[in-house]
Coordinates of C-alpha atoms and ligand atoms in Angstrom, one line a residue:
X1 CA -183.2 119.1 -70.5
X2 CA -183.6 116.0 -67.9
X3 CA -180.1 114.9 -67.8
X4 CA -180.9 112.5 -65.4
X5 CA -182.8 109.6 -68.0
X6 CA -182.1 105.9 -67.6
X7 CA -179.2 105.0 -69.7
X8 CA -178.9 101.8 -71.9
X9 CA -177.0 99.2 -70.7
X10 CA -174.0 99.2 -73.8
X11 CA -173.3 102.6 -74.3
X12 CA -171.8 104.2 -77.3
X13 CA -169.3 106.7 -76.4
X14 CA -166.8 109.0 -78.5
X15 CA -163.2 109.7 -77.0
X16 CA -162.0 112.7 -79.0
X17 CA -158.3 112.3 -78.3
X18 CA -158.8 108.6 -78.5
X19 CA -155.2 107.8 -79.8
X20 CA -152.9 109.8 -77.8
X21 CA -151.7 108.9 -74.6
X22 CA -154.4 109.0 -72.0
X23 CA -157.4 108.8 -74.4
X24 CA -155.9 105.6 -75.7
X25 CA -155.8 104.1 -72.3
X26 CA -159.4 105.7 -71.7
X27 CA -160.7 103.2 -74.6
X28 CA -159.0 100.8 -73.6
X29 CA -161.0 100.8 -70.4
X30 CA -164.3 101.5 -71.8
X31 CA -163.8 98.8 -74.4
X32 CA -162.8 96.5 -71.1
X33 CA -165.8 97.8 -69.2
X34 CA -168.1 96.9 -72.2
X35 CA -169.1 100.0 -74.1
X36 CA -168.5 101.1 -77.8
X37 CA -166.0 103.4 -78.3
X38 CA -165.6 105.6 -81.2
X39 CA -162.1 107.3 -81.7
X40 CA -161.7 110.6 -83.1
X41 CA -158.4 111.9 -83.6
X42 CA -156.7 114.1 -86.4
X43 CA -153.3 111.9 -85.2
X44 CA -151.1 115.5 -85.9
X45 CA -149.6 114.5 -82.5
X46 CA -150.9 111.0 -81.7
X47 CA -149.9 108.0 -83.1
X48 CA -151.6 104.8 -85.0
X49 CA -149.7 102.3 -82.7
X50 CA -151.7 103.6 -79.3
X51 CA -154.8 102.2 -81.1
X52 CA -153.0 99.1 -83.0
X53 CA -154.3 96.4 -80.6
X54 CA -157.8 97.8 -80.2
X55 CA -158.4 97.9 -83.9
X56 CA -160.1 94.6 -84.1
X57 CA -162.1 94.5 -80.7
X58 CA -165.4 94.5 -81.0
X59 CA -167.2 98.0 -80.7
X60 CA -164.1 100.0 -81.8
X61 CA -163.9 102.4 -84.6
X62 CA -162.1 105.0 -85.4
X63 CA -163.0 108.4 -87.3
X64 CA -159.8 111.1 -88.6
X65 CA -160.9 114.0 -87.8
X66 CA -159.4 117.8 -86.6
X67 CA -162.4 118.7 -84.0
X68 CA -161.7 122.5 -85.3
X69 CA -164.0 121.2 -88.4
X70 CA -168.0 120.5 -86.8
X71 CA -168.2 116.7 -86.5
X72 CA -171.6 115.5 -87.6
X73 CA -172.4 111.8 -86.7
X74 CA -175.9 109.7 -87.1
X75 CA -175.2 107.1 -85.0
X76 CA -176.2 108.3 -81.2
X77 CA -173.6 108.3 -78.8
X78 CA -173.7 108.9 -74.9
X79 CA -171.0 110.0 -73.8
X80 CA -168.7 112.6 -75.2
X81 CA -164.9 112.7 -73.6
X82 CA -162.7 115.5 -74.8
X83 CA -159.1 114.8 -74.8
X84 CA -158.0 116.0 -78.1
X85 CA -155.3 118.5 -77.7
X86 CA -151.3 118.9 -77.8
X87 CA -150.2 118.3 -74.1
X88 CA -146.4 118.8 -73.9
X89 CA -145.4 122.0 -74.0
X90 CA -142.9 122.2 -76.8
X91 CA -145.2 120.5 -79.0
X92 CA -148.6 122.9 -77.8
X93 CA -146.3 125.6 -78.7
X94 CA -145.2 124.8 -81.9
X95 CA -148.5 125.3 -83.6
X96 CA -149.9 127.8 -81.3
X97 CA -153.0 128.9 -83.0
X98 CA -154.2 125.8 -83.6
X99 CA -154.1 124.7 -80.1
X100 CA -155.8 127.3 -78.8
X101 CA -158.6 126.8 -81.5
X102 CA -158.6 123.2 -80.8
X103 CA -159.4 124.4 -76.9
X104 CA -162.2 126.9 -78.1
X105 CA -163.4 125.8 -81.4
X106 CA -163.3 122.2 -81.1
X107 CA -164.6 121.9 -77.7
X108 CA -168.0 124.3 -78.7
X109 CA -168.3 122.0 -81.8
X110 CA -168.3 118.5 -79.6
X111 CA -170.3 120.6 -76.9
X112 CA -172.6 121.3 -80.0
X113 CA -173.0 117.6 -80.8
X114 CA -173.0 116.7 -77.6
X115 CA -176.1 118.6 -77.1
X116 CA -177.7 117.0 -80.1
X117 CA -177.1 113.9 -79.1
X118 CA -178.1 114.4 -75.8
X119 CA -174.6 113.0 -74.4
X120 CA -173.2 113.3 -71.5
X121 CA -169.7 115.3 -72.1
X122 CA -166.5 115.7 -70.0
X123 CA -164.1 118.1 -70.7
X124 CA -160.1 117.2 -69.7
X125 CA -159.2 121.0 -68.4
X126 CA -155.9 121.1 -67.0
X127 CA -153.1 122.2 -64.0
X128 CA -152.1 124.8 -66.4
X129 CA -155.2 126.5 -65.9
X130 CA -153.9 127.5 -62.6
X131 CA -150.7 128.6 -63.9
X132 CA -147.8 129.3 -62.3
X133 CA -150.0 129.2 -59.1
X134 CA -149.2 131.7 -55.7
X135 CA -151.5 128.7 -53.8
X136 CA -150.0 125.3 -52.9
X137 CA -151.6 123.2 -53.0
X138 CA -154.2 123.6 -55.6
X139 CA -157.6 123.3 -54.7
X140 CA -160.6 123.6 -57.5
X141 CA -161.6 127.2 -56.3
X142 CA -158.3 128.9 -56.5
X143 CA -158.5 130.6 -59.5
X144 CA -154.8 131.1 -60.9
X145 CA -152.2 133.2 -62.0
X146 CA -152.0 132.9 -65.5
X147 CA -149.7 135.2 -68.1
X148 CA -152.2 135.3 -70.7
X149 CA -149.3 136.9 -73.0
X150 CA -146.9 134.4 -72.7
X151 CA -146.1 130.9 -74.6
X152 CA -148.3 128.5 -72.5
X153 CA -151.4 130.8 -72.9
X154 CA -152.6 129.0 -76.2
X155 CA -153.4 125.9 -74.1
X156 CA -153.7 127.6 -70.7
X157 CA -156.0 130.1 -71.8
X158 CA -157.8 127.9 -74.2
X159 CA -158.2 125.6 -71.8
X160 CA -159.8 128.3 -69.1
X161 CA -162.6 128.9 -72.2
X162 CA -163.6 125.7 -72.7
X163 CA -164.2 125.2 -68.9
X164 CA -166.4 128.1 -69.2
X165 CA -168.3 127.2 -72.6
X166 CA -168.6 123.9 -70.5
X167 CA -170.1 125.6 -67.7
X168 CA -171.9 128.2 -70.0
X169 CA -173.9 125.5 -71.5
X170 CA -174.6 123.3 -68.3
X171 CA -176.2 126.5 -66.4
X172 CA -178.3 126.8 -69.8
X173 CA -179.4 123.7 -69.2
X174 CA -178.0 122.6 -72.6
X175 CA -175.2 119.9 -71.9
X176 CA -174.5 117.5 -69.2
X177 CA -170.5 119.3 -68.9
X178 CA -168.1 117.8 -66.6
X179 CA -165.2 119.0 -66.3
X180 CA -161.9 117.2 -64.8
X181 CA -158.4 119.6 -64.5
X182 CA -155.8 116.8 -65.0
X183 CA -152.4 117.3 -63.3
X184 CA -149.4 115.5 -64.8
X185 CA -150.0 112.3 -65.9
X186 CA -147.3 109.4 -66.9
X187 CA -146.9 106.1 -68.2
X188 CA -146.6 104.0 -71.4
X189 CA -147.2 105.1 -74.3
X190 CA -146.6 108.6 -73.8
X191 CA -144.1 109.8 -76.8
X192 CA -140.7 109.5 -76.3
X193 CA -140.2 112.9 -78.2
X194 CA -142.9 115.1 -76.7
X195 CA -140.5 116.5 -74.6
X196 CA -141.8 115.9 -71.3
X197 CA -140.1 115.4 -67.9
X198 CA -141.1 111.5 -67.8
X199 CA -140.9 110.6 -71.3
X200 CA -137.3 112.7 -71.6
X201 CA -135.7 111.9 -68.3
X202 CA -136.2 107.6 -68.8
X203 CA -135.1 107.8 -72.6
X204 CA -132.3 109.7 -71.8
X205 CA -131.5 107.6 -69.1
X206 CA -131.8 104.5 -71.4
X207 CA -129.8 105.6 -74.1
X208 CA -126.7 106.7 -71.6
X209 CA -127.4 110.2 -71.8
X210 CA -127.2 113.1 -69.4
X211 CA -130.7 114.0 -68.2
X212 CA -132.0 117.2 -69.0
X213 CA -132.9 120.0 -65.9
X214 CA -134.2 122.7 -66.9
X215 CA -133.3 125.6 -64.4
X216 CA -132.3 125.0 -61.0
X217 CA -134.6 121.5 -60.5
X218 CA -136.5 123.1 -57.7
X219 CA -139.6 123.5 -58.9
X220 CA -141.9 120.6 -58.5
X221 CA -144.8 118.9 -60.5
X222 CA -147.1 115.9 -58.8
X223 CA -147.0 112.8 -61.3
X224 CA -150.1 110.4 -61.6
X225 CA -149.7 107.4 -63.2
X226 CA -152.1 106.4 -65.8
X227 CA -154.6 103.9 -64.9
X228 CA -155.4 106.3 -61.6
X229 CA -156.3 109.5 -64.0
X230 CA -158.4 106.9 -66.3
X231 CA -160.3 105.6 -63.6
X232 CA -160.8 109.3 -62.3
X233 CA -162.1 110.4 -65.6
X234 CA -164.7 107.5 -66.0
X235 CA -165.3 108.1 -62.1
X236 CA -166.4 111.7 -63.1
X237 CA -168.6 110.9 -66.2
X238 CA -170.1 108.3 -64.3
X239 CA -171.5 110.5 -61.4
X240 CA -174.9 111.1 -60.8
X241 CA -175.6 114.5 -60.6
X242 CA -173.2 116.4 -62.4
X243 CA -171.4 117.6 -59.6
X244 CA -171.5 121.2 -61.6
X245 CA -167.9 121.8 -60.6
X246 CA -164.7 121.0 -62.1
X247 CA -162.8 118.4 -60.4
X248 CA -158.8 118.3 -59.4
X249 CA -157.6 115.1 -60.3
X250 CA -154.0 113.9 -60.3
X251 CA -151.4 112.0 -57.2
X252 CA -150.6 114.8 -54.4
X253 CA -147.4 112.7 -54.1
X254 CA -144.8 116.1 -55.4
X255 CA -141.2 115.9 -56.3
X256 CA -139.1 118.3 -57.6
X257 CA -137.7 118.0 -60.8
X258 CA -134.3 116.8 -59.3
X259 CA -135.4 114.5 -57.2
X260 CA -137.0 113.0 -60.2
X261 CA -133.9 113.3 -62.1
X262 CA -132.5 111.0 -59.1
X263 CA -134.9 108.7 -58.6
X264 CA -135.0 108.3 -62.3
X265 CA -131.3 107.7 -62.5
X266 CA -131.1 105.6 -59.7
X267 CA -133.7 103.2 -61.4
X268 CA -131.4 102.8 -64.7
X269 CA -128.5 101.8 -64.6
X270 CA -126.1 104.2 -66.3
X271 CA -128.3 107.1 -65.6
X272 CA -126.9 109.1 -63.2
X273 CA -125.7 111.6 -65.2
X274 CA -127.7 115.4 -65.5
X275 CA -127.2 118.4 -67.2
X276 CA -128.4 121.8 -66.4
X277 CA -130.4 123.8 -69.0
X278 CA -132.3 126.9 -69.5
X279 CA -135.5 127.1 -67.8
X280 CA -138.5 127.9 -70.2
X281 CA -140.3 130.9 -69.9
X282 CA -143.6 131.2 -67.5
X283 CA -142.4 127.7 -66.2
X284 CA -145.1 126.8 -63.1
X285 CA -142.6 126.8 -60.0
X286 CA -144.7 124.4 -58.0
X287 CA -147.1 122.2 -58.5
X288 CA -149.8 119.9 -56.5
X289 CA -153.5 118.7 -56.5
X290 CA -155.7 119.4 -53.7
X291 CA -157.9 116.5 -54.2
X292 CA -160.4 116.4 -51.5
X293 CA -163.5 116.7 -54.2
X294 CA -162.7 114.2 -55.8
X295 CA -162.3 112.0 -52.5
X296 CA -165.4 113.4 -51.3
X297 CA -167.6 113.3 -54.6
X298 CA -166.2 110.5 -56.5
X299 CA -164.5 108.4 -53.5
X300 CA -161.2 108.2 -55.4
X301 CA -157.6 109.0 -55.0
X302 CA -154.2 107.2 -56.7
X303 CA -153.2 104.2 -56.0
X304 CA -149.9 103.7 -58.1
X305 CA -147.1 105.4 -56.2
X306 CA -144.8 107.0 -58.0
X307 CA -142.0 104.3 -57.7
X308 CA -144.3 101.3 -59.2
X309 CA -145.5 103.2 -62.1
X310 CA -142.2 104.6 -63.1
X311 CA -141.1 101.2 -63.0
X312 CA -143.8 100.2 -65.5
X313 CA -143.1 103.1 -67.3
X314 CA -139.4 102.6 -67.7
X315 CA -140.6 98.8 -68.5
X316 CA -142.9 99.6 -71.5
X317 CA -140.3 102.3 -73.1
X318 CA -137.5 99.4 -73.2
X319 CA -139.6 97.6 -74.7
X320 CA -140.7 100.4 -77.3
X321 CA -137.2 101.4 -77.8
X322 CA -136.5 97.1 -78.5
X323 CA -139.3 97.1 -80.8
X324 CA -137.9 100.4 -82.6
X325 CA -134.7 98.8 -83.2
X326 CA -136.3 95.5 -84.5
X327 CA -137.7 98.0 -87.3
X328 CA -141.6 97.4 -85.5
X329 CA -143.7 100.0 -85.7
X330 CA -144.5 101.4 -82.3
Ligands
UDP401 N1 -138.4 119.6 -67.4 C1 -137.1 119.4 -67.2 N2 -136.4 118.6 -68.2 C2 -137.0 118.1 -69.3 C3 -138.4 118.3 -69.5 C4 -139.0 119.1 -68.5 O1 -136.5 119.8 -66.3 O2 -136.3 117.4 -70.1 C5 -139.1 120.4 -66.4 C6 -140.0 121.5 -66.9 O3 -139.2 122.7 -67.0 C7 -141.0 121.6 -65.9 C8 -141.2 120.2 -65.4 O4 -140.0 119.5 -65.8 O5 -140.6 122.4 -64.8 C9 -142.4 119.5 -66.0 O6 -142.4 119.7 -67.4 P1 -143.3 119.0 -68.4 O7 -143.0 119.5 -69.8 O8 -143.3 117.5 -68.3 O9 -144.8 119.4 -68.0 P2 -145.5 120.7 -67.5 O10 -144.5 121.8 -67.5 O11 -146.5 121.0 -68.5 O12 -146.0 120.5 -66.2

């Protein structure tokens, strides 16, 4: 297949994932940038609200759908962006199984309609594909230390198959595969009960409780905001050629988890309290991009520091929590 055909001008593109956190922020941006967007989600961990004010824009629909099932569609799309899948630990965990079918089977079946519609497809692959990692920091070609017994292997090893069905089919010359390994990413709308760091550690701070450490608080993750991974991910689908390798992408700025805790409860007032609790098992010890491909191929890098977009954060989850009280549904 010549993946390299002119492309029309308004293109129709699918965000599986659409209506959890970063795929709602992804449509949001293609919407902004002009394109159609169709949203397909099963919403078993996403939420209507993400999607609430794009439900009238022009070019938006929505289609409920589990991307375990084949997803058949007449109307061509272009692009294909794969985002559905639990992201927080506890809740990737709870249902197991199903995540690491929504890794394998789903992604084949939207590789499958990718390749009938001759769309371009991008795959968001993860950090945790590296595990908990014996390099530091990161860089695309290390290829990870992952305990493929333990809990996080039904999204860490899930993940590592899609990037190879991905790949599989690009070296057949099938689908146009990209594929982008997101590190952690933060901001509004993530849930306030998913049971991440960000999302725990600012609602705990906001409702005057101690924040949560699990373990020591040594270990350290690298926190993007956003808007930086969005534009990263459209960066990547918009390159031309495929680069035909997977792409870091995610802010090399690291903190440790109590430094986080810190800066956090520095931020609110009220919050400096923490609490120490058990560390979960297979926990990745440290954490950071090595970003130089995606400098190099895509000319981009963060640009929110992690001050200024946990201050928007912390913004946006006041507001939720306001909204929440007034009996609004966010
Ligand atoms: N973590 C923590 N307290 C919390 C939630 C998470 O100390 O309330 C720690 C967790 O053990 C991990 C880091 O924060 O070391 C990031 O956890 P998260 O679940 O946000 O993402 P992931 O482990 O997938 O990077």
């Amino acid at each position: 297949m010549d993946f390299s055909t002119a492309r029309k001008s308004r293109k129709r593109v699918l965000v599986a994932g659409g209506a959890g956190f970063i795929g709602s922020h992804l449509c949001d941006a293609l919407l902004a940038e002009g394109s159609q967007v169709v949203c397909v989600d099963s919403f078993l961990t996403s939420t209507e609200a993400n999607i609430e004010p794009l439900r009238n824009s022009p070019g938006f629909s929505v289609i409920v759908h589990d991307i375990c099932k084949p997803l058949l569609l007449d109307d061509k799309v272009d692009e294909i962006y794969n985002l559905a899948c639990a992201a927080s630990p506890p809740r990737y965990q709870a249902d197991p199984v199903h995540t690491m079918m929504t890794s394998v089977v789903g992604t084949h079946n939207l590789l499958a309609l990718a390749e009938d519609h001759g769309a371009r497809f991008l795959q968001a692959s993860t950090s945790e594909i590296y595990g908990d990692p014996h390099v530091h920091p990161q860089p695309e070609d290390y290829h990870g230390n992952v305990n493929c017994t333990g809990p996080r292997a039904c999204y860490d090893e899930g993940k590592r198959a899609a990037e190879a069905l991905c790949f599989d089919l690009l070296r057949l010359g099938r689908v146009d595969a990209r594929v982008a390994r997101i590190f952690n990413t933060y901001g509004p709308r993530m849930q306030a009960d998913d049971g991440r760091i960000v999302s725990n550690f600012i609602n705990q701070a906001l409702k005057d409780e101690p924040l949560t450490i699990y373990g020591t608080g040594q270990q350290t993750r690298s926190f993007c905001y956003v808007s930086d991974m969005v534009r990263g991910l459209m960066a990547l689908m918009a390159m031309n050629p495929n680069p035909g390798l997977p792409v870091n992408l995610g802010n090399p700025e690291e903190a440790t988890v109590a430094e986080l805790a810190s800066l956090i409860g520095r931020m609110i007032p009220g919050g400096g309290l923490v609490t120490h609790c058990p560390l979960p098992q297979d926990d990745p010890q440290r954490r950071r991009p090595d970003i130089s491909r995606a400098r190099d191929l895509l000319g981009w890098s963060p640009r929110i520091a992690l001050h200024e977009g946990l201050e928007r954060t912390i913004v946006w989850f006041r507001l939720a929590a306001r909204d929440a009280k007034a009996g609004l549904n966010v």
